[in-house]
Coordinates of C-alpha atoms in Angstrom, one line a residue:
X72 CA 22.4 -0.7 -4.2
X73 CA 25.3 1.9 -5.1
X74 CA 27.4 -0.6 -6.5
X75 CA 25.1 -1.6 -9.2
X76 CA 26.0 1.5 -10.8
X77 CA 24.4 4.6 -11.8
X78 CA 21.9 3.2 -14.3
X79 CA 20.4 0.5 -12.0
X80 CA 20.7 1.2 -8.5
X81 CA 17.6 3.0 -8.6
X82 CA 15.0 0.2 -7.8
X83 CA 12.2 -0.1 -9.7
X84 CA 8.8 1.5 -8.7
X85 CA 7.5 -1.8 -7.9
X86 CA 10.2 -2.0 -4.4
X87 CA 10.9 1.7 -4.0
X88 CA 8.7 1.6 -1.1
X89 CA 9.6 -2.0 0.2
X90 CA 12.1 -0.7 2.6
X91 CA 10.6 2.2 4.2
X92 CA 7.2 -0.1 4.3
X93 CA 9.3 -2.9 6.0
X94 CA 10.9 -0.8 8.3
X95 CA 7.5 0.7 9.9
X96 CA 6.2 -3.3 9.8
X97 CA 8.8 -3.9 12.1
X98 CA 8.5 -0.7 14.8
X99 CA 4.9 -1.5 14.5
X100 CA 4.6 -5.4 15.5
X101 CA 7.6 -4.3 18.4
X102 CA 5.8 -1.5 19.9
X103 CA 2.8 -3.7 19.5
X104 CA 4.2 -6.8 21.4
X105 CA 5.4 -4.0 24.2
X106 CA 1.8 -2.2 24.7
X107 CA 0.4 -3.4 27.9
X108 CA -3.1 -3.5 27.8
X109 CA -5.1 -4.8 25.1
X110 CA -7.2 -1.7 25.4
X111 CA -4.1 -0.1 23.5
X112 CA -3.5 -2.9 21.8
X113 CA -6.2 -3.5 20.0
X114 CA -6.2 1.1 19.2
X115 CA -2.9 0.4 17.7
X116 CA -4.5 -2.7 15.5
X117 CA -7.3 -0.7 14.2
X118 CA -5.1 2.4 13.3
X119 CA -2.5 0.3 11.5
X120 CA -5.5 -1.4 9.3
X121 CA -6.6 2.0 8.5
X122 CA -3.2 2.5 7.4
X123 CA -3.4 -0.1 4.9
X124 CA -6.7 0.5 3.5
X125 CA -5.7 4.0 3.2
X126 CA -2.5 2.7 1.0
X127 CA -3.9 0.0 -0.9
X128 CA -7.3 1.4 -1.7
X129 CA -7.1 5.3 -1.9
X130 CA -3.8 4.5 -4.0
X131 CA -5.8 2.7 -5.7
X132 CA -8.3 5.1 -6.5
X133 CA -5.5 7.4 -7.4
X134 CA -4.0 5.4 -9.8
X135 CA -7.4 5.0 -11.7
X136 CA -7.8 8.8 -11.0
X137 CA -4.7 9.6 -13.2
X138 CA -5.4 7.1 -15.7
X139 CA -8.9 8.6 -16.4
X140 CA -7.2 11.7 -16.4
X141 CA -4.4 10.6 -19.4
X142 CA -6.3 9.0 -21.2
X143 CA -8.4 12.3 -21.6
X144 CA -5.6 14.4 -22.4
X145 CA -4.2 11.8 -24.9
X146 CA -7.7 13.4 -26.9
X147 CA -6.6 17.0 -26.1
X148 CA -8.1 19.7 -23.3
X149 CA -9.3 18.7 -20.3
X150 CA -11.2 20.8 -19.0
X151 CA -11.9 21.4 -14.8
X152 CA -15.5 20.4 -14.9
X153 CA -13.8 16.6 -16.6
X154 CA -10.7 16.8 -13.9
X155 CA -13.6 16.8 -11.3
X156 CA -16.0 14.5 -12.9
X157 CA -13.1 11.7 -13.6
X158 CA -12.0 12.3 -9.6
X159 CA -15.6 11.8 -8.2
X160 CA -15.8 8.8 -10.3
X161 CA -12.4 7.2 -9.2
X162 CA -13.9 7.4 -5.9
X163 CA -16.9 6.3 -5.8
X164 CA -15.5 3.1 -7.6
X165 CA -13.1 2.4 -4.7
X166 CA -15.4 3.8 -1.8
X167 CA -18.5 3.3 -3.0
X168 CA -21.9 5.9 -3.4
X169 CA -22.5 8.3 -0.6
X170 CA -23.0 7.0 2.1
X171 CA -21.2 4.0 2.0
X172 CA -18.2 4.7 3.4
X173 CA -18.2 8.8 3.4
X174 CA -21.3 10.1 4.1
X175 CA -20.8 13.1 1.1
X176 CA -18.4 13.9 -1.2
X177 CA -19.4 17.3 -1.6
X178 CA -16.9 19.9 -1.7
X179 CA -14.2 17.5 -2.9
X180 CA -14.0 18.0 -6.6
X181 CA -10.7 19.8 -6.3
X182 CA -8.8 17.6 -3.9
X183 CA -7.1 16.4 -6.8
X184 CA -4.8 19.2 -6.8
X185 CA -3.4 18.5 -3.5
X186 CA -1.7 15.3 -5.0
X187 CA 1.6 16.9 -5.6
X188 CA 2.4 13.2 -7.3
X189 CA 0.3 13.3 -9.9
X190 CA 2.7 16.5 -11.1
X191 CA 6.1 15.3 -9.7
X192 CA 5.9 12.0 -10.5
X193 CA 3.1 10.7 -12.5
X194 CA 1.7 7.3 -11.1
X195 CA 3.8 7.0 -8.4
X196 CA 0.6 6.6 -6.2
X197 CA 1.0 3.0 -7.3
X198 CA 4.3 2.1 -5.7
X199 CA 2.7 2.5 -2.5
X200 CA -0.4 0.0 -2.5
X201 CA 1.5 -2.4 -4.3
X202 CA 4.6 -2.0 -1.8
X203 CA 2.1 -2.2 0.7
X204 CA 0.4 -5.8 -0.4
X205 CA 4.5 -6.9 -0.9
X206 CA 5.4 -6.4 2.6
X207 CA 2.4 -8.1 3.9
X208 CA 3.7 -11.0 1.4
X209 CA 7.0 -10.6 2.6
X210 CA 6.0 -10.4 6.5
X211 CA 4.2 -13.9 6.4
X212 CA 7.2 -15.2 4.8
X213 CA 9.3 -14.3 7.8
X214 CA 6.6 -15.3 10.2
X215 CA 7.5 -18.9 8.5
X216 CA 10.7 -18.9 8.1
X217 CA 12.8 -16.3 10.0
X218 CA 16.0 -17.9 9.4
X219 CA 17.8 -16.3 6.6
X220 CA 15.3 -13.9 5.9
X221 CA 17.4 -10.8 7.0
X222 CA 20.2 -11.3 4.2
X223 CA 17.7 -12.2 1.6
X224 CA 15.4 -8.9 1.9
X225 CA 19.4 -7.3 2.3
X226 CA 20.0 -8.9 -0.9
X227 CA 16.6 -7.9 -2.5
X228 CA 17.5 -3.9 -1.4
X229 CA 21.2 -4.5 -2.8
X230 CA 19.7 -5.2 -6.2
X231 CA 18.5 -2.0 -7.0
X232 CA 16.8 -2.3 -10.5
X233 CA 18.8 -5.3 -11.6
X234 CA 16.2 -7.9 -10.9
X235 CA 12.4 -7.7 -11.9
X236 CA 9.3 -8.1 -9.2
X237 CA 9.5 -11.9 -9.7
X238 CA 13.1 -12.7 -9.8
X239 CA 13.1 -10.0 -6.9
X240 CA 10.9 -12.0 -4.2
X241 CA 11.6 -16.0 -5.5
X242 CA 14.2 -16.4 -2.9
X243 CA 11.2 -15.7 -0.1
X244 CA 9.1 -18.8 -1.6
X245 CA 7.0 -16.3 -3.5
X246 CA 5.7 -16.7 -6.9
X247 CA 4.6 -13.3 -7.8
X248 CA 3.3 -14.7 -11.2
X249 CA 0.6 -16.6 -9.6
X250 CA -3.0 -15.4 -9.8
X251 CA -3.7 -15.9 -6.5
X252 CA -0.7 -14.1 -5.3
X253 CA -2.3 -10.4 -5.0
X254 CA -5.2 -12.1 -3.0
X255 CA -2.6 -14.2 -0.5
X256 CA -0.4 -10.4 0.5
X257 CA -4.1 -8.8 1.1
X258 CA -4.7 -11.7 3.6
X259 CA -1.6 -12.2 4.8
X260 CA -1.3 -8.2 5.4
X261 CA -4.5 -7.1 6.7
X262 CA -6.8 -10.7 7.6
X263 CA -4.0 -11.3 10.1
X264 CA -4.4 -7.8 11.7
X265 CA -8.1 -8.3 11.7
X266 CA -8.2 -11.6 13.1
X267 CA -6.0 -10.2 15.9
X268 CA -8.4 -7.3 16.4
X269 CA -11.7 -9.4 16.5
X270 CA -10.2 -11.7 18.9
X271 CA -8.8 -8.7 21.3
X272 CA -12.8 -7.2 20.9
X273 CA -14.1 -10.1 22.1
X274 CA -11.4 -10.7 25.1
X275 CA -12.3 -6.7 26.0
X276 CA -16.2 -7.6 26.2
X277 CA -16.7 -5.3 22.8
X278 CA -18.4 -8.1 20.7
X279 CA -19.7 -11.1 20.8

């Protein structure tokens, strides 16, 4: 993207993560078509799914986490006791009460600070779920149609931040404006991975 110049070959934060995101897609699916037993086949499944829900959903939560927190600080002081209330709330929106998914969240009010994001960049967090749900979107669209696909997703990465999200992905048969399309990348992304990891469980005997 260097020849777009030095004002727009940055992309924007919307496909700063589409390449590096991509690129692990692609190690991932051909070390995963190389793994000889489904034993570690269907290991490698269930780690890359908790890969995504940790991207998508705990971005997520951070995302919300930092807009409690500037919203607050628009009003003035916030104060520690606040930092930690608005965290333990942004969680248990995303993860749910104790118990649900962690069985405490004690001891976690200041795992806030570890985000070095939220000081470096402020809602960066973001660029990760969302390039996340784009490569799962863009994945299915090469499982389609593979032709081509190679110089469009070149062309895509060559545009730095000279084309918006929608004009970005068109060429791929994608119409980021629709409201179904956020719903589609989740499936295409993680239901496929899942529907591959149920039927490996059943093959090894695990369920039923």
């Amino acid at each position: 993207s260097y020849p777009q110049g030095f004002l727009h070959f940055p992309p924007p934060l919307t496909l700063a993560e589409t390449a590096s995101i991509f690129g692990e897609m692609i190690v991932f699916r051909d070390l995963l078509e190389k793994t000889p037993s489904d034993e570690d086949r269907l290991a490698m499944i269930m780690s890359k799914v908790d890969d995504i829900i940790n991207s998508v959903v705990r971005q997520c939560s951070f995302d919300k986490y930092e807009e409690k927190f500037h919203t607050m600080r628009a009003k003035g002081t916030v104060t520690p006791e606040e930092m930690s209330k608005a965290w333990r709330e942004s969680m248990e929106e995303y993860y749910g009460t104790e118990g649900e998914v962690f069985d405490s969240y004690e001891d976690t009010s200041a795992l806030s600070l570890y985000v070095s994001h939220f000081h470096n960049v402020p809602f960066y967090v973001y660029a990760y779920a969302f390039g996340d749900l784009l490569v799962g979107s863009l994945y299915g669209a090469y499982m389609k149609q593979p032709e081509g696909f190679e110089e469009k997703l070149l062309d895509l990465l060559r545009a730095g931040g000279t084309k918006d999200f929608v004009e970005a992905v068109e060429p791929f048969g994608l119409d980021a404006a629709s409201p179904t399309f956020w719903s589609d990348a989740l499936h295409a992304h993680l239901g496929g991975l899942m529907a591959e990891a149920e039927e490996l469980s059943k093959k090894l005997g695990y369920s039923s």
